[in-house]
Tab-separated table of C-alpha atoms and ligand atoms in Angstrom:
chain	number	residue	atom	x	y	z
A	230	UNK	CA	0.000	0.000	0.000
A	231	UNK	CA	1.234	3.386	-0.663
A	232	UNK	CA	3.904	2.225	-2.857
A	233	UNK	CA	6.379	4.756	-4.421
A	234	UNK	CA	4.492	7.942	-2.902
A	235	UNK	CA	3.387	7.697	0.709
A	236	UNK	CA	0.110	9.964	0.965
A	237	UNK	CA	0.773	9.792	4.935
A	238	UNK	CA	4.147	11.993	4.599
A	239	UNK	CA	4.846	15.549	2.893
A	240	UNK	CA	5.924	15.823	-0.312
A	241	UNK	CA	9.441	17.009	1.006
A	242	UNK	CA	9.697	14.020	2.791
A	243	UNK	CA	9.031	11.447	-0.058
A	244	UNK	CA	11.655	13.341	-1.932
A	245	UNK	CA	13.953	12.989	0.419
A	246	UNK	CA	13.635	10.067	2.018
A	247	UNK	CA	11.386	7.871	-0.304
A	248	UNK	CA	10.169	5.398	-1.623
A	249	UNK	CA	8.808	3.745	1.948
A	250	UNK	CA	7.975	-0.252	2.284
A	251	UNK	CA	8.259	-1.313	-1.694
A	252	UNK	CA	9.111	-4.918	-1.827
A	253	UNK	CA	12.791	-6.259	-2.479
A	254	UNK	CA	11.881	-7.916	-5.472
A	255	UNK	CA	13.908	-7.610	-8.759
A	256	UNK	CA	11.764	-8.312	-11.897
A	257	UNK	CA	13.873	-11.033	-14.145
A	258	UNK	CA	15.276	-9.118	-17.575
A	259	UNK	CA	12.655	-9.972	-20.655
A	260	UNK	CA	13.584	-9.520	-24.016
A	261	UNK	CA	12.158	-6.351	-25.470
A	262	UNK	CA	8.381	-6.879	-26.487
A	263	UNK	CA	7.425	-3.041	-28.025
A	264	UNK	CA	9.666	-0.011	-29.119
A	265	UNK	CA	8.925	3.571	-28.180
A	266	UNK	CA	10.214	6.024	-30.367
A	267	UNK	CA	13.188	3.900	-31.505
A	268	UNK	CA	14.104	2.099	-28.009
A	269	UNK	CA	12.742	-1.582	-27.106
A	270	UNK	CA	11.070	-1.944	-24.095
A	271	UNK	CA	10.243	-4.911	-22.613
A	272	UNK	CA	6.954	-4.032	-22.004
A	273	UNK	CA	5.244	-0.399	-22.505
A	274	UNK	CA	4.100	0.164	-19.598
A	275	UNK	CA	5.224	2.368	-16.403
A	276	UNK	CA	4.588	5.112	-14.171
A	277	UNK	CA	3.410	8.318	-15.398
A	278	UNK	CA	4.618	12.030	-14.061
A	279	UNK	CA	4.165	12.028	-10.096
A	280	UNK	CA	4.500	9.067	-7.295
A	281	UNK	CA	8.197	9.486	-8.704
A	282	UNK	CA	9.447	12.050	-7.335
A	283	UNK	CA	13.378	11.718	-7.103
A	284	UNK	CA	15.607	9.233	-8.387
A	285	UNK	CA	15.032	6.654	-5.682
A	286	UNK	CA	11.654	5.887	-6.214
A	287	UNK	CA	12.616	5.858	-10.422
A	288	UNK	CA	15.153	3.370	-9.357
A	289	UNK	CA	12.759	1.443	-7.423
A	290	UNK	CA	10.068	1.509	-10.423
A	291	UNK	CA	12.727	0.001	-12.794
A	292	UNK	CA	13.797	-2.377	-10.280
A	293	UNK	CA	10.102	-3.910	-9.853
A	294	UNK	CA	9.549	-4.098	-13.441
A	295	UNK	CA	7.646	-0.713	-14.618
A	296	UNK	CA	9.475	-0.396	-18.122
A	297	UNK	CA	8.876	3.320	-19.147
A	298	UNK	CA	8.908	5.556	-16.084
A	299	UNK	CA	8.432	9.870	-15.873
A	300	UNK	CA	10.020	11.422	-13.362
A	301	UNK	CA	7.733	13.823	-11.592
A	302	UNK	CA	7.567	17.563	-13.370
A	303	UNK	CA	10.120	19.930	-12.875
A	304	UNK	CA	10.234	23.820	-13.607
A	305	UNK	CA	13.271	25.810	-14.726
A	306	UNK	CA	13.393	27.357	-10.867
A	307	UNK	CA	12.625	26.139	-7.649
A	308	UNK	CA	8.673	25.734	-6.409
A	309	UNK	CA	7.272	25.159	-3.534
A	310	UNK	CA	4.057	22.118	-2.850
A	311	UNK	CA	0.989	23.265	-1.816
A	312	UNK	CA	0.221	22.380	2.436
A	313	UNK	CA	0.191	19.206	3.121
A	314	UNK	CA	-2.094	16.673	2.651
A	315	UNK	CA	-1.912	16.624	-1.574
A	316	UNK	CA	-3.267	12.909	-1.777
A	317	UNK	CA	-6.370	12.175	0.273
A	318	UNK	CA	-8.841	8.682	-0.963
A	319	UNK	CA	-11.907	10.314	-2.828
A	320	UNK	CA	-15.160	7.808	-2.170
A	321	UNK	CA	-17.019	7.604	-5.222
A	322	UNK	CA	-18.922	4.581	-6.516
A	323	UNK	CA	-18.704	4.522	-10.094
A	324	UNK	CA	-17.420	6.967	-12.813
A	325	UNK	CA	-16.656	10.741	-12.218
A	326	UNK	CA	-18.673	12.591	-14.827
A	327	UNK	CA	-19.771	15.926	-15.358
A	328	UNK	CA	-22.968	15.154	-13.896
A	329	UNK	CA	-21.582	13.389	-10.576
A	330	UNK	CA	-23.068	15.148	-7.548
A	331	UNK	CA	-20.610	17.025	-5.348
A	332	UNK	CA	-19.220	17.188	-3.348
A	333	UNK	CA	-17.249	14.243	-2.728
A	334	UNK	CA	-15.897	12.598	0.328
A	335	UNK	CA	-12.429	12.792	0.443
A	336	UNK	CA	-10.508	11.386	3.817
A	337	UNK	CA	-7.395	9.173	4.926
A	338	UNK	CA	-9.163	5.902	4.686
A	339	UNK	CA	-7.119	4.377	2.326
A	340	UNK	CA	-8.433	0.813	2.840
A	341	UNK	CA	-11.827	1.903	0.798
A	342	UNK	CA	-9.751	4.325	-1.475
A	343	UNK	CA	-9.351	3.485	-5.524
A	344	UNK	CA	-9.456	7.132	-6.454
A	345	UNK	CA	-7.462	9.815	-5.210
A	346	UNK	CA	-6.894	13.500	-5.204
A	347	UNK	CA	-3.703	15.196	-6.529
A	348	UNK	CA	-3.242	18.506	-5.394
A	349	UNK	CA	0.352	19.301	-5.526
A	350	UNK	CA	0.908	23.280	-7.476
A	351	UNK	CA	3.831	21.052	-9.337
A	352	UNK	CA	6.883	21.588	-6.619
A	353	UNK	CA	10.116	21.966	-8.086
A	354	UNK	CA	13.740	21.830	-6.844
A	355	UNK	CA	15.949	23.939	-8.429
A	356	UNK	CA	17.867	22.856	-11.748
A	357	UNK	CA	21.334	22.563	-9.990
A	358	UNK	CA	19.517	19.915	-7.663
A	359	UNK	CA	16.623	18.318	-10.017
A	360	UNK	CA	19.205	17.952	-13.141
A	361	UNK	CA	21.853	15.883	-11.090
A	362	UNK	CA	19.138	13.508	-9.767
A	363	UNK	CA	17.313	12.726	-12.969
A	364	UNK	CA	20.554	12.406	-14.487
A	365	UNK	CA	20.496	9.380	-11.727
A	366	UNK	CA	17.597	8.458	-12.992
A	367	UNK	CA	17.823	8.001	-16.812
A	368	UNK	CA	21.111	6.201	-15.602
A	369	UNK	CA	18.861	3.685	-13.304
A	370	UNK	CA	17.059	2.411	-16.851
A	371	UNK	CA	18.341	-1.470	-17.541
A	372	UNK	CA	18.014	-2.948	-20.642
A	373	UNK	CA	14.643	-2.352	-22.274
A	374	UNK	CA	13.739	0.315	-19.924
A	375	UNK	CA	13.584	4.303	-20.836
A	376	UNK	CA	13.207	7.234	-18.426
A	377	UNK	CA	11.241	10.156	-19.773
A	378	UNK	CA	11.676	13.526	-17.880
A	379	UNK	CA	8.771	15.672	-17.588
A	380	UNK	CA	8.815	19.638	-17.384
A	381	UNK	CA	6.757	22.971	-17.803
A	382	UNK	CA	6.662	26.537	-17.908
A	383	UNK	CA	5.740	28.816	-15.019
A	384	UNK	CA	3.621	31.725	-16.055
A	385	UNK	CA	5.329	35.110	-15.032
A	386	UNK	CA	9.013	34.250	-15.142
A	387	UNK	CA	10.977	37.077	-16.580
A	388	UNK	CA	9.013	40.069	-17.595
A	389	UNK	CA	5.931	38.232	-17.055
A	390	UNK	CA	5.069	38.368	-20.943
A	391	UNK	CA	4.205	35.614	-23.070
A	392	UNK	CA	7.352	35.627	-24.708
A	393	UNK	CA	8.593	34.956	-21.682
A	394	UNK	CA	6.676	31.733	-20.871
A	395	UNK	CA	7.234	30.440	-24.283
A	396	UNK	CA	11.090	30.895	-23.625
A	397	UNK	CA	10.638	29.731	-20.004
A	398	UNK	CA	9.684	26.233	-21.616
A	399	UNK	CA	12.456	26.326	-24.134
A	400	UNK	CA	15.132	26.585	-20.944
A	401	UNK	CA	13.551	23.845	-18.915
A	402	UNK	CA	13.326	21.688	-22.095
A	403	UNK	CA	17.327	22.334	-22.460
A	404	UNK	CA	17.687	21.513	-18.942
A	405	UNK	CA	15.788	18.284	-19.365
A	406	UNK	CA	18.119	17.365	-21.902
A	407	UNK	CA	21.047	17.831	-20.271
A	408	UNK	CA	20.649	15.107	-18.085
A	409	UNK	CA	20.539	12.708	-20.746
A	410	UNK	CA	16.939	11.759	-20.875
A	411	UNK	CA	16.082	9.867	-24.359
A	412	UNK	CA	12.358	11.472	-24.020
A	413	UNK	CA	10.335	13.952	-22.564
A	414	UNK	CA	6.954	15.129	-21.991
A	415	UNK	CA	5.385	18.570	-21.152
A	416	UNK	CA	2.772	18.813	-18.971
A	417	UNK	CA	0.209	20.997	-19.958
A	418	UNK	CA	-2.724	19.978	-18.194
A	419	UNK	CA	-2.262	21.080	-14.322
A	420	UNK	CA	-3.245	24.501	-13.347
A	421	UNK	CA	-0.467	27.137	-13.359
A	422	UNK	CA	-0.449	29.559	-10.904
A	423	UNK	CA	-1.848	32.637	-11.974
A	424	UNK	CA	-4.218	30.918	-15.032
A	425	UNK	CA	-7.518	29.776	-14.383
A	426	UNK	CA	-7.379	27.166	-17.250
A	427	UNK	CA	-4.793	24.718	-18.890
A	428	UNK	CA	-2.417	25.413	-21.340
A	429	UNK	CA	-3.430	22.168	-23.460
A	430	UNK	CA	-6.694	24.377	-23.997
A	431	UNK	CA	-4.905	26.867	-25.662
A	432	UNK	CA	-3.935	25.296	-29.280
A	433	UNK	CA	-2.169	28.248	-30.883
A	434	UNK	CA	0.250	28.551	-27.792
A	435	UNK	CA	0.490	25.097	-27.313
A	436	UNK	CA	2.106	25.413	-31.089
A	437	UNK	CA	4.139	28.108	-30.264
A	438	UNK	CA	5.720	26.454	-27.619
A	439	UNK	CA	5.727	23.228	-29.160
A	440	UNK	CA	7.778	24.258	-31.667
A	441	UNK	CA	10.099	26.495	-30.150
A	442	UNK	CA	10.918	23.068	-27.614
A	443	UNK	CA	11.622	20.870	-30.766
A	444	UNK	CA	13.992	23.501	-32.379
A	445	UNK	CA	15.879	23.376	-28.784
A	446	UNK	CA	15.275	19.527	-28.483
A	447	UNK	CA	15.886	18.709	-31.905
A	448	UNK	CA	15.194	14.895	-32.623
A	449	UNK	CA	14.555	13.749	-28.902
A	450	UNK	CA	10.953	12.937	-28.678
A	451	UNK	CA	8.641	15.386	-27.354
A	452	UNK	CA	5.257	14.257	-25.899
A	453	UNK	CA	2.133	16.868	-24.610
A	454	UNK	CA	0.803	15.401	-21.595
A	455	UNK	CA	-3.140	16.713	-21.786
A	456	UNK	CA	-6.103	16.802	-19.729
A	457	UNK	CA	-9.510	15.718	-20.912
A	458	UNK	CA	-10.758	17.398	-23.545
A	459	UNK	CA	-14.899	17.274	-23.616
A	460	UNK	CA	-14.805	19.258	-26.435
A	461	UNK	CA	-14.459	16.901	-29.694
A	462	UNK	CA	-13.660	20.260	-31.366
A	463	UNK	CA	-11.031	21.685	-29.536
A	464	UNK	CA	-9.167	18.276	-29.323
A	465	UNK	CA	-9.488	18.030	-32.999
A	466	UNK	CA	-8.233	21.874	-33.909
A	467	UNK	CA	-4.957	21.153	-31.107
A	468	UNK	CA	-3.889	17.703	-32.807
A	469	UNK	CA	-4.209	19.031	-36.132
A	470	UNK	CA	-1.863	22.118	-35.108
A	471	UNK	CA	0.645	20.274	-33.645
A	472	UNK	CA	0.671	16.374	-34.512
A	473	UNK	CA	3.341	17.223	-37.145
A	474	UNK	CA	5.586	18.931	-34.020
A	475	UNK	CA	5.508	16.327	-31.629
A	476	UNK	CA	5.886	13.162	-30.777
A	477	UNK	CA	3.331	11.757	-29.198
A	478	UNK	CA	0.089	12.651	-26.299
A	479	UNK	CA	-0.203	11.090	-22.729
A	480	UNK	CA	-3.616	11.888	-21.848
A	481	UNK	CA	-4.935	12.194	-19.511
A	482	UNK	CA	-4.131	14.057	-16.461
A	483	UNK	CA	-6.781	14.611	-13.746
A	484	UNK	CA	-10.605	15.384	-13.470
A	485	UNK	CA	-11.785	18.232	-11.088
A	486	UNK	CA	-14.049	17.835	-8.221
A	487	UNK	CA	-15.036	19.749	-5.101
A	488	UNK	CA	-13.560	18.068	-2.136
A	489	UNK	CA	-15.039	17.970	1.497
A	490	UNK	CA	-14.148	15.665	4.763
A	491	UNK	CA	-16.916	14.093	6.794
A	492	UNK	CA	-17.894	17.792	8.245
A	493	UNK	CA	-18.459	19.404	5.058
A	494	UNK	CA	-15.772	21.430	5.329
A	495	UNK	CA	-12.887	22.003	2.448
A	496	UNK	CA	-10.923	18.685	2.461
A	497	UNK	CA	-7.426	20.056	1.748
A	498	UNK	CA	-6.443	23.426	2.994
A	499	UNK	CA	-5.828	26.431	1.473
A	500	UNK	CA	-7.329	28.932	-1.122
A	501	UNK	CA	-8.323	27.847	-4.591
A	502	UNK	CA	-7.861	24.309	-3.233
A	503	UNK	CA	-11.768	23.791	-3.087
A	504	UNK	CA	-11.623	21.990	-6.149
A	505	UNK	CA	-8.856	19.422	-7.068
A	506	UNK	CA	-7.434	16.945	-9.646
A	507	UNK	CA	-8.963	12.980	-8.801
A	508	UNK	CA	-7.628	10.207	-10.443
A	509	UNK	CA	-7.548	6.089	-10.496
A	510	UNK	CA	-10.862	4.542	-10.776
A	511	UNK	CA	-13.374	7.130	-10.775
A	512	UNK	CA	-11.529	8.556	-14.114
A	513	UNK	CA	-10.350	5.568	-15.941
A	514	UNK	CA	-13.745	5.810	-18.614
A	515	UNK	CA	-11.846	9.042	-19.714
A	516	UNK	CA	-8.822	8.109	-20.080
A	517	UNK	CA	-9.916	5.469	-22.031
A	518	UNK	CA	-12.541	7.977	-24.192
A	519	UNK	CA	-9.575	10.562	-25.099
A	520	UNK	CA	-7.204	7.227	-26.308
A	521	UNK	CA	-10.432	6.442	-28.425
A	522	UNK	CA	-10.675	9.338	-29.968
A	523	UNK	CA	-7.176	10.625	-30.270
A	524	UNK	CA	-6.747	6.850	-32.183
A	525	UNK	CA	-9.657	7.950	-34.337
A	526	UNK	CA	-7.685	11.071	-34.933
A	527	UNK	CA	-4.357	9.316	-35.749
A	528	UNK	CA	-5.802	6.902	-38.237
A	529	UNK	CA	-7.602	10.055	-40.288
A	530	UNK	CA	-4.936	12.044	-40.419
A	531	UNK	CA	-2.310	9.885	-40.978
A	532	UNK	CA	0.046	10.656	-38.584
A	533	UNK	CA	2.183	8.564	-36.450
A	534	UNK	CA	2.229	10.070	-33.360
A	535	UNK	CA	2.602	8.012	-29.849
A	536	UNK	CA	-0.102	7.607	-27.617
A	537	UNK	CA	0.237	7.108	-24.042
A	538	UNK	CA	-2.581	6.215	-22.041
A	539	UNK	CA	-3.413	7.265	-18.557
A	540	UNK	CA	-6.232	7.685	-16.131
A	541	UNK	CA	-7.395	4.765	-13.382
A	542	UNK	CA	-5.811	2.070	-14.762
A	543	UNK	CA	-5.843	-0.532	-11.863
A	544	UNK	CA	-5.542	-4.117	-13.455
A	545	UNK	CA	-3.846	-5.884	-16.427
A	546	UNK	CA	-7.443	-5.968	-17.894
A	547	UNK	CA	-7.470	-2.039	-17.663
A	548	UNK	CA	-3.964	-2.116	-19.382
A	549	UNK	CA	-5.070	-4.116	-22.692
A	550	UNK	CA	-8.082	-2.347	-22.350
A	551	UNK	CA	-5.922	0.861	-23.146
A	552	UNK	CA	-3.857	-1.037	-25.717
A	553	UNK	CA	-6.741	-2.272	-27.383
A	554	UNK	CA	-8.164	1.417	-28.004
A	555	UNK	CA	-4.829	2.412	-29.392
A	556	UNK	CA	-2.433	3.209	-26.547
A	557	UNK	CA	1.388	2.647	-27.652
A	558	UNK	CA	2.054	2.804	-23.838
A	559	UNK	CA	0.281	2.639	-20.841
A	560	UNK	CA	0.868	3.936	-17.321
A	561	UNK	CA	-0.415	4.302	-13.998
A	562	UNK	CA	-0.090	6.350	-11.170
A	563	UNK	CA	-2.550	5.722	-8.631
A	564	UNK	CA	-2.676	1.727	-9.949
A	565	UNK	CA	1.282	1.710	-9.045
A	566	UNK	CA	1.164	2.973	-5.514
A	567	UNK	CA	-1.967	0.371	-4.620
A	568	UNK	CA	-0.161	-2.412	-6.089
A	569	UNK	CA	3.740	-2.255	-6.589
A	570	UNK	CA	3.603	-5.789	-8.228
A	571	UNK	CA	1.426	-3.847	-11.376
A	572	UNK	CA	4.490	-3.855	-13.412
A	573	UNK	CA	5.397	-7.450	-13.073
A	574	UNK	CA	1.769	-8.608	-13.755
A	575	UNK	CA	1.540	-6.448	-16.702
A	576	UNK	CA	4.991	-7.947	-18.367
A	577	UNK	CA	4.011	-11.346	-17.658
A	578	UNK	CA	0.428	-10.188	-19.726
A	579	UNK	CA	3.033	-8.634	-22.263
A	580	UNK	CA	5.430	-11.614	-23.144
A	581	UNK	CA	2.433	-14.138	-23.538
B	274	FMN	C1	0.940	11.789	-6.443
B	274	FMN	C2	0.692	12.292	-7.843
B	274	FMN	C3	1.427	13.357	-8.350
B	274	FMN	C4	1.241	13.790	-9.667
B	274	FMN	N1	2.046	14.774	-10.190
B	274	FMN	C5	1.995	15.052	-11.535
B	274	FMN	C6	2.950	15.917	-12.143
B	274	FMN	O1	3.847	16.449	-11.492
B	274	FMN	N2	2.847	16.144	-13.486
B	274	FMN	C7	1.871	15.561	-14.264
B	274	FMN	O2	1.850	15.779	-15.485
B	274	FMN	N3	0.958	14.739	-13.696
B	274	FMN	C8	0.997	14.463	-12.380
B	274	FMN	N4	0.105	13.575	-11.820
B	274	FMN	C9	-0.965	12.999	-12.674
B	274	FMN	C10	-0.606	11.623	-13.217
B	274	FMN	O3	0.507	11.670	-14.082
B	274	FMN	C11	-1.803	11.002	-13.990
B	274	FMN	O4	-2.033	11.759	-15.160
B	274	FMN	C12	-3.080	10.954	-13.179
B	274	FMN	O5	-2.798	10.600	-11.846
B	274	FMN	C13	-4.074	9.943	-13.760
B	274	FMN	O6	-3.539	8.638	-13.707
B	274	FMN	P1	-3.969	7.553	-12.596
B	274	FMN	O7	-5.465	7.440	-12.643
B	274	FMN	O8	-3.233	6.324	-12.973
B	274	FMN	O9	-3.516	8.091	-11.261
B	274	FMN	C14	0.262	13.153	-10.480
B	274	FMN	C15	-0.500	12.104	-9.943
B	274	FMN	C16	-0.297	11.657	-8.638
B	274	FMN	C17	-1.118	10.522	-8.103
């Protein structure tokens, strides 16, 4: 329980100090059974950007058999988390949809838990710390394993103008590189500070960024990390602007809902923290949805961009389910810290 990111401790001291109680086990080598742009893994399927938060835990992920691992977002300057807790079990029976009641229970019971909030603001160290360690990282990938490191811009650095953003990406993107990591993915579906919506939502600066990072990056593949789009539209118009940038989508991210504890009052403290990111169970039908239709997309465009699903996915069954729809790799966040053994399972599912 808890594997990889221990909801019971601050984020500083995961990072430091983490991963807590993961098994000893070492998964035996497999030969390669899927490439992702270019490199053989033995089986595509890992840990997406979060329960990994330093090297340690990456190590750890590798070590138990998750193939294709992110290591947890960084920014080009140092960040701090919101207050502690940032992980709380959500109770919800069923699917979270747009026409769920809220709010939603949200507590420490992690016994009933199989959804979870994430409420985080995207901590950073600073470079001089975070490059060194994920340079660790990509180094803790065996044979058939890849490390991708994950990044974004923070809204007002320098003169607080949009050139300034855009550029803002471009240095973390360099300093992503630097540490050697074969692949990397910007995250552009948690809430900045300072914007009240996502930056996947915003195609023509999503291009402008997009390809200002690939003339820094060159040919080291690039992936957008998005949230759920319910807008068939908008997901449409921000593919077709930028499928011939990048590499490849991970999608999704989180779904919003309004948090309370057993009093009714705001589960996790602070302001604009009334609302918050859940994921596992409760969100795996849209994870599943934006694969569908960003497959669809694909196939009628002709493109051959990566997909990388994410969102609830708890079981081998959810995994093929994923792969089945048109995934090219699958990972799981809250599915790896319930059940550290995921990985193993999965490349046992992947060799047959
Ligand atoms: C503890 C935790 C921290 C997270 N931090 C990040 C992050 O820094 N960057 C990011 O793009 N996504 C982050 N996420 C979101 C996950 O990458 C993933 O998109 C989401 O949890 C849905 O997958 P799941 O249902 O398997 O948990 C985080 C998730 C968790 C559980």
């Amino acid at each position: 329980m808890h594997a990889f990111y221990d909801p019971t401790r601050t984020y500083e001291e995961n990072l430091a100090e983490g991963p807590f109680g993961l098994p000893s086990d070492t998964a035996p080598s497999l030969p390669s059974t899927a490439e992702l742009w270019g490199h053989p893994v033995a089986a595509p399927f890992g840990i997406p950007a979060g329960p990994l938060v330093g090297s340690a835990a990456c190590e750890a992920a590798f070590r138990l058999g998750f193939d294709v691992n992110v290591y947890k977002t960084v920014r080009t300057r140092r960040h701090a988390a919101h207050p502690f807790p940032n992980t709380l079990a959500v109770h919800l029976e069923g699917d979270l949809t747009s026409s769920t009641p809220m709010p939603l229970l949200a507590d420490d019971a992690w016994d009933r838990g199989r959804s979870i909030s994430n409420s985080f603001g995207v901590p950073s160290s600073d470079p001089d710390v975070w490059q060194a360690d994920m340079a660790r990282a990509v180094a803790a990938a065996g044979e058939g394993q890849l490390l991708v490191g994950s990044f974004q811009g923070t809204t007002g650095s320098g003169d607080g103008s949009v050139d300034a953003y855009v550029a803002d990406h471009v240095l973390a993107a360099r300093l992503v590189a630097e540490t050697g990591a074969r692949a990397m993915e910007m995250n552009l579906s948690c809430p900045n500070e300072g914007t009240s919506s996502l930056l996947c939502f915003d195609p023509d600066l999503v291009t402008r960024v997009a390809a200002a990072v690939k003339d820094e990056i060159g040919d080291t593949p690039l992936v957008l990390k998005l949230a759920y789009f319910a807008d068939d539209e908008a997901l449409e118009r921000l593919v077709a602007q930028t499928d011939r940038i990048v590499d490849g989508y991970a999608a999704i991210n989180t779904l919003p809902a309004r948090l309370v504890d057993a009093a009714g009052a705001q589960a996790l403290p602070g302001e604009g923290r009334e609302v918050s990111g859940v994921c596992g169970a409760a969100i795996r039908w849209a994870g599943l949805e934006m694969i569908e239709r960003l497959s669809a997309l694909r196939s009628r465009r002709g493109s051959d961009v990566t997909l990388v699903g994410v969102g609830g996915v708890l079981t081998v069954d959810d995994y093929s389910a994923l792969r089945e729809a048109g995934a090219d790799a699958v990972m799981t966040a809250t599915g790896a810290m319930l059940d550290p053994m995921l990985g193993h399972k999965v490349r046992a599912a992947a060799a047959r």
